[in-house]
Short mmCIF file of C-alpha atoms and ligand atoms in Angstrom, two decimals:
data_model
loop_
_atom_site.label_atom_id
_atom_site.label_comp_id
_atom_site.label_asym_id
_atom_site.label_seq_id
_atom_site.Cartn_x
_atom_site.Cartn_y
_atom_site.Cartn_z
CA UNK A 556 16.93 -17.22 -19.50
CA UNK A 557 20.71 -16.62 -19.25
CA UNK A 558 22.34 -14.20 -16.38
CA UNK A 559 23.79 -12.88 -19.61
CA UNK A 560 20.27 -11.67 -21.14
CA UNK A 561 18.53 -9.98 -17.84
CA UNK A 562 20.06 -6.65 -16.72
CA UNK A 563 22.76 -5.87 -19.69
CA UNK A 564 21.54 -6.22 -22.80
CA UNK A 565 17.62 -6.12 -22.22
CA UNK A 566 15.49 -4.76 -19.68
CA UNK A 567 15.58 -5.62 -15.69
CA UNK A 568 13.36 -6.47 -12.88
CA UNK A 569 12.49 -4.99 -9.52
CA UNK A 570 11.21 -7.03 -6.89
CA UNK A 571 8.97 -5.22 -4.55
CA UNK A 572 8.28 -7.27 -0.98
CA UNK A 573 6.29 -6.35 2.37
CA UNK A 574 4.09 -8.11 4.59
CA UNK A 575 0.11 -7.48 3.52
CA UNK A 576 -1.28 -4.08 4.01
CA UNK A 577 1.95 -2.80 4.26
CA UNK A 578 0.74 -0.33 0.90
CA UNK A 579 2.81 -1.87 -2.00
CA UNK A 580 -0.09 -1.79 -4.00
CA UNK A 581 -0.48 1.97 -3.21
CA UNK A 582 2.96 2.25 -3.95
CA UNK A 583 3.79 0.15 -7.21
CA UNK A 584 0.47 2.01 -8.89
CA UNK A 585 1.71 5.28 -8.69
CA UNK A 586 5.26 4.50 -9.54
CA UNK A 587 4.53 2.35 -12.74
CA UNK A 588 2.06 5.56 -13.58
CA UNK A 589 5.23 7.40 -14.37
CA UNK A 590 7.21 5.36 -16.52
CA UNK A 591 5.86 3.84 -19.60
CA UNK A 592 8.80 1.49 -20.11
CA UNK A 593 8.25 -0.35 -16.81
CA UNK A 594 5.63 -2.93 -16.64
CA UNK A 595 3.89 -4.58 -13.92
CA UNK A 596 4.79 -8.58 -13.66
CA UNK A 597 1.31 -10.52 -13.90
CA UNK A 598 1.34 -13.40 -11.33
CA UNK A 599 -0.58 -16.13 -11.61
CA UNK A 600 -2.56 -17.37 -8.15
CA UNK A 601 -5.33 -19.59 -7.69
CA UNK A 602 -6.68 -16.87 -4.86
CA UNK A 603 -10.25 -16.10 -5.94
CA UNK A 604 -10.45 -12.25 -7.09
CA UNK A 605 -11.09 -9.61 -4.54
CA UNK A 606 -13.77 -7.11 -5.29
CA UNK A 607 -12.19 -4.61 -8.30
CA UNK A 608 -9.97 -7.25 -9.09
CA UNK A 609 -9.24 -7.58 -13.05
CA UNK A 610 -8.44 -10.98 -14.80
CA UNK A 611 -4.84 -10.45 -16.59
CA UNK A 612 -4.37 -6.86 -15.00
CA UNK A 613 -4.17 -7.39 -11.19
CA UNK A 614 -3.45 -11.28 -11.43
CA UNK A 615 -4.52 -14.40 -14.19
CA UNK A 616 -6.72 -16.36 -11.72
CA UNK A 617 -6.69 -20.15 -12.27
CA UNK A 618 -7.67 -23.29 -11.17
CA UNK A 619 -5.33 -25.25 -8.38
CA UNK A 620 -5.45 -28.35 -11.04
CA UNK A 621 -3.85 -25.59 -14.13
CA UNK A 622 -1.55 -24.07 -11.84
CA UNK A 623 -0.43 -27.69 -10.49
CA UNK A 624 -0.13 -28.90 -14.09
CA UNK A 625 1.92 -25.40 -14.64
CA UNK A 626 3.80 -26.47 -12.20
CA UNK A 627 4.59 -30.04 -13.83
CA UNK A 628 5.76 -28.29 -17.56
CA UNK A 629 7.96 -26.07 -15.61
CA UNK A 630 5.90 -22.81 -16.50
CA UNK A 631 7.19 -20.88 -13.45
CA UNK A 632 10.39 -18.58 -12.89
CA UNK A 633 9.10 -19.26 -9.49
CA UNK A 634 6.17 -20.33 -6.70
CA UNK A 635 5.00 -20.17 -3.26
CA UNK A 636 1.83 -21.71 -1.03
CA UNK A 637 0.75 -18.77 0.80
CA UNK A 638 -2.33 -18.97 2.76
CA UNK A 639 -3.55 -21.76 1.00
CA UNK A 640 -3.45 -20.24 -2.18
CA UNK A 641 -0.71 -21.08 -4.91
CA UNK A 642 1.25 -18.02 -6.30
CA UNK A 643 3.95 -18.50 -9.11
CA UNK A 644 5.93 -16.00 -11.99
CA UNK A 645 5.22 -17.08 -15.53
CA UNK A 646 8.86 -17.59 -16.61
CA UNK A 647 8.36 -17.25 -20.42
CA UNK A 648 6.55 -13.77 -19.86
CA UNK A 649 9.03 -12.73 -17.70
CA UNK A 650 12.16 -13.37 -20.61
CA UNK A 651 9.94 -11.89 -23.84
CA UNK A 652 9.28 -8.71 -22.11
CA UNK A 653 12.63 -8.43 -20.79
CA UNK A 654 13.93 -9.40 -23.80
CA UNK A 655 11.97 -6.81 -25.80
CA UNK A 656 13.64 -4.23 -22.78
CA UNK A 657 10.74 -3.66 -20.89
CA UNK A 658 11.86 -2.75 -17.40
CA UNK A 659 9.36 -5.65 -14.86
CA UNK A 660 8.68 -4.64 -11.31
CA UNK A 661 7.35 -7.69 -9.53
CA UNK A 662 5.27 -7.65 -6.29
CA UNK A 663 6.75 -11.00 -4.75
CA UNK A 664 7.00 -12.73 -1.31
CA UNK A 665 10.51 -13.08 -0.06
CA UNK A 666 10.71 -17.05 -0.37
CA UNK A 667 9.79 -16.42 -4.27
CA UNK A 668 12.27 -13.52 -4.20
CA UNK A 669 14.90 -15.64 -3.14
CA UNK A 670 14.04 -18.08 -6.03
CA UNK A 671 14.65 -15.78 -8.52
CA UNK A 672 17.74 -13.97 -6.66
CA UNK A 673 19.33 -17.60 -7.04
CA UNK A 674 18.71 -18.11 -10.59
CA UNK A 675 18.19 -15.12 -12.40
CA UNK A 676 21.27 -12.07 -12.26
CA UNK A 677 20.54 -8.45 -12.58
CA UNK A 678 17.68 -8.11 -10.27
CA UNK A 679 17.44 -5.11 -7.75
CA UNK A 680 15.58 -6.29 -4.49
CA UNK A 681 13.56 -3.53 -2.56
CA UNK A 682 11.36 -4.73 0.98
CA UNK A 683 9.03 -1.98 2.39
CA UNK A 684 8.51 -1.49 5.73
CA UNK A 685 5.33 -0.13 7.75
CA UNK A 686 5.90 2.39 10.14
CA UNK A 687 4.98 0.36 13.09
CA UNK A 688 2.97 -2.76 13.20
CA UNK A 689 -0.07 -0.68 14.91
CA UNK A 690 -0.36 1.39 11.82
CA UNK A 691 0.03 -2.13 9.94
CA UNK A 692 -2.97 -3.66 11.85
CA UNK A 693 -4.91 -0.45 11.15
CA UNK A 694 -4.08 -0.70 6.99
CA UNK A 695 -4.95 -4.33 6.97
CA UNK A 696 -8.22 -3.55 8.75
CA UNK A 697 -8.39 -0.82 6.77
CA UNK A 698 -8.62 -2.49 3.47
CA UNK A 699 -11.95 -3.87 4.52
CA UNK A 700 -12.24 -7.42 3.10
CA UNK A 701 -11.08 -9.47 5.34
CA UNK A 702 -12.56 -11.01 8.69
CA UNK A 703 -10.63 -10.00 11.57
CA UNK A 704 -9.56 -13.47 12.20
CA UNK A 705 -7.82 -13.39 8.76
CA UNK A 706 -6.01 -9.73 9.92
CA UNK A 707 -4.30 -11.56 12.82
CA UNK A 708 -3.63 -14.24 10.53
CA UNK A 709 -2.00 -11.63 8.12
CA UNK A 710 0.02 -9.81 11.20
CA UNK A 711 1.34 -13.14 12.69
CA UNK A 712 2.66 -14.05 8.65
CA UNK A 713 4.11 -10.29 8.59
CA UNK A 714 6.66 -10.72 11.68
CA UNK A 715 7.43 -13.77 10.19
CA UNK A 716 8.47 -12.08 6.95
CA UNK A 717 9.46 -8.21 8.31
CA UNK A 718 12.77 -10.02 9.15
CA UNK A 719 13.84 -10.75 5.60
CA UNK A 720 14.69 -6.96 4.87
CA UNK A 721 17.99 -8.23 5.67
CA UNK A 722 18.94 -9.45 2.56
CA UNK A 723 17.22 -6.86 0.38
CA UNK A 724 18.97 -4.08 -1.71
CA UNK A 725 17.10 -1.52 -0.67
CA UNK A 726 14.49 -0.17 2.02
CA UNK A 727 11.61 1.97 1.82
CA UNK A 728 9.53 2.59 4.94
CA UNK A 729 6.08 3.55 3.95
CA UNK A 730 5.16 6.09 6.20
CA UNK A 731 3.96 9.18 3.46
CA UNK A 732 2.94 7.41 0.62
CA UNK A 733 4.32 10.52 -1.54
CA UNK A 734 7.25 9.73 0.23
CA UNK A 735 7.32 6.22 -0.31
CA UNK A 736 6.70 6.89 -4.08
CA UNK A 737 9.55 8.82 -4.75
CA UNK A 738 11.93 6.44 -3.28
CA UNK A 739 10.91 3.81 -5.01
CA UNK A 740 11.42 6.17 -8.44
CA UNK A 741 14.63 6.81 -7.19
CA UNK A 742 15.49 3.32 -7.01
CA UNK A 743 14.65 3.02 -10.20
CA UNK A 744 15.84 5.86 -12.25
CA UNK A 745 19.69 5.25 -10.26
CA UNK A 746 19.30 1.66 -11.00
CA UNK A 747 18.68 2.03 -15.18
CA UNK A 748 21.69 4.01 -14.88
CA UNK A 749 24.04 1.71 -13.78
CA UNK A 750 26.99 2.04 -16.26
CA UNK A 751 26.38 -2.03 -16.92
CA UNK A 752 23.11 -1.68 -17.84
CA UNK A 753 23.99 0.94 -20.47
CA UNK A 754 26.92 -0.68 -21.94
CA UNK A 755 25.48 -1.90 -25.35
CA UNK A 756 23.52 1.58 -25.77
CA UNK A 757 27.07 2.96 -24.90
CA UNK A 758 28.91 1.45 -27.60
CA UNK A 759 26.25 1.95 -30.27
CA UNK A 760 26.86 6.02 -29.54
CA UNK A 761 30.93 5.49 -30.32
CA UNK A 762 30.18 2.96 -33.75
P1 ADP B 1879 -0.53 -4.10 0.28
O1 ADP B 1879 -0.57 -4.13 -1.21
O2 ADP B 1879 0.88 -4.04 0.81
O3 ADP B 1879 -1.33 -5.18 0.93
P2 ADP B 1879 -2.20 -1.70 0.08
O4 ADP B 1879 -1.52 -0.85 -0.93
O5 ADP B 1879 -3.45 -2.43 -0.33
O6 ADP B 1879 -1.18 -2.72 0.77
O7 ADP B 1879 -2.51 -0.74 1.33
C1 ADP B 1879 -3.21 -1.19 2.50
C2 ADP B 1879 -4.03 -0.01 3.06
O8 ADP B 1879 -3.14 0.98 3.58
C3 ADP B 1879 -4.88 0.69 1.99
O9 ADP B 1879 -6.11 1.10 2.60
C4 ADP B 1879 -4.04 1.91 1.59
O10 ADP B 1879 -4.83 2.98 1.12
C5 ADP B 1879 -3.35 2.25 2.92
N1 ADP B 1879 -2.04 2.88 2.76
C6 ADP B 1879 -1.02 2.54 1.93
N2 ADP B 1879 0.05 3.34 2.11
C7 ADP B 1879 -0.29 4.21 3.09
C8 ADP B 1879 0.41 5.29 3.75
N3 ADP B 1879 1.65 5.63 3.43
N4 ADP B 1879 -0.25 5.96 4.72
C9 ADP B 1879 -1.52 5.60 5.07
N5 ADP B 1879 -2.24 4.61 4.50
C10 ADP B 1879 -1.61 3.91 3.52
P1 5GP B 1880 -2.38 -11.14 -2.15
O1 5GP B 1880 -3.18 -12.39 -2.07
O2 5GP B 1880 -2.58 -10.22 -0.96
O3 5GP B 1880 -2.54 -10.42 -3.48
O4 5GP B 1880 -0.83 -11.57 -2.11
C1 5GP B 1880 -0.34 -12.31 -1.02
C2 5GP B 1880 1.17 -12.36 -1.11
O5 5GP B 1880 1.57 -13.11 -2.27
C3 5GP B 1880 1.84 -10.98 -1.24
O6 5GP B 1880 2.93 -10.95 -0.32
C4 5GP B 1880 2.36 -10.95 -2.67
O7 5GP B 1880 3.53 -10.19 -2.75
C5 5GP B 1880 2.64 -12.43 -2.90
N1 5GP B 1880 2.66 -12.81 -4.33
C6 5GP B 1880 1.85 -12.38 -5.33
N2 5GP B 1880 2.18 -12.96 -6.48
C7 5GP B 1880 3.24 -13.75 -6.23
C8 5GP B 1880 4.08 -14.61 -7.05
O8 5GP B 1880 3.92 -14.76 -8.25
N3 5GP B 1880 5.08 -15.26 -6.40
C9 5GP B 1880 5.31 -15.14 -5.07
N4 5GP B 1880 6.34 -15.80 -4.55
N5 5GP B 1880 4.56 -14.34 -4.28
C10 5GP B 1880 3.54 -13.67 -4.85
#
């Protein structure tokens, strides 16, 4: 996929990234509610589901051996190791849909992020921030299927990470989720009109 082909003649991506339970989920539902042209970049993990968890909607599940042989053919746009579990972006999904000008928002890790910062142009970055990491504790707790031990586990990852905001594009601290929700419109709706993203549409109106 060229630098040429993401962000200026096709659709572009949005990479969403905060430490677990900081409510991206929350978040990235509601926002992709509202615009039909922006779709929600399927990962693929070999994490087991988690109760309500859909095959092809939330994640494609998969074996370690398929995602390792993935891995091999040089399926992914990118992939982590996080808590055991393999995580990676299906690189030829990524380029049809963008190519076909959907709009992807992708719920990454920042060490994936980075991946595709490096090799792929034309992608906004957004981190979201908790309000505190006691009302972090409380979400993770709060989303009730996980052992405590694997809470502290989550919090200890999450300072690691909360210092990557640094080289994001934009910050959203999820305090009000309402809140929250409109920023991360407003991200988007500025970002799709960026004069360079509307070039090509531009010059059809003046043919
Ligand atoms: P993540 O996807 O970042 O792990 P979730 O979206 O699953 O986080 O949210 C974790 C928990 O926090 C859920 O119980 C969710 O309802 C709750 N939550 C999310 N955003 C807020 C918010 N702004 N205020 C209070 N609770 C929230
Ligand atoms: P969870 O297991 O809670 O769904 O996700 C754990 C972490 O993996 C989250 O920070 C999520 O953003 C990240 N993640 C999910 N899919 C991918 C992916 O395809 N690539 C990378 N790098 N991270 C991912």
């Amino acid at each position: 996929m060229s630098s040429e082909q993401i962000g200026k003649t096709h659709g572009f991506y949005i990479v969403v990234s905060a430490p677990s339970g900081t409510g991206k989920t929350s978040i990235l539902r509601e926002v992709i509610k509202k615009y039909p042209n922006m779709l929600f970049s399927v990962s693929y993990t070999t994490r087991p589901p988690r109760p309500g968890e859909k095959e092809g909607k939330d994640y494609c599940f998969i074996s370690e051996e398929d995602f390792r042989e993935r891995i091999f053919r040089g399926e992914f746009a990118e992939w982590v190791e996080n808590y055991g579990y393999l995580y990676g972006t299906h690189a030829l999904t990524m380029k049809k849909y963008l190519e076909e000008g959907y709009d992807l928002i992708l719920d990454i890790e920042p060490r994936g992020a980075k991946k595709l910062k490096e090799y792929y142009s034309g992608g906004v970055f957004v981190f979201i921030l908790p309000p505190s990491l006691g009302e972090l504790k409380k979400r993770l707790s709060r989303r009730g299927f996980e052992s405590e031990r694997m809470v502290d586990k989550r919090m200890y990852k999450a300072l690691d990470e909360l210092g990557e905001f640094v080289w994001y594009d934009y910050i959203i601290l999820n305090d009000k989720l309402d809140t929250a929700v409109n920023a991360l419109s407003s991200i988007y709706v500025a970002e799709k009109c960026k004069r360079e993203r509307l070039e090509n549409k531009i010059r059809d109106l003046f043919l």
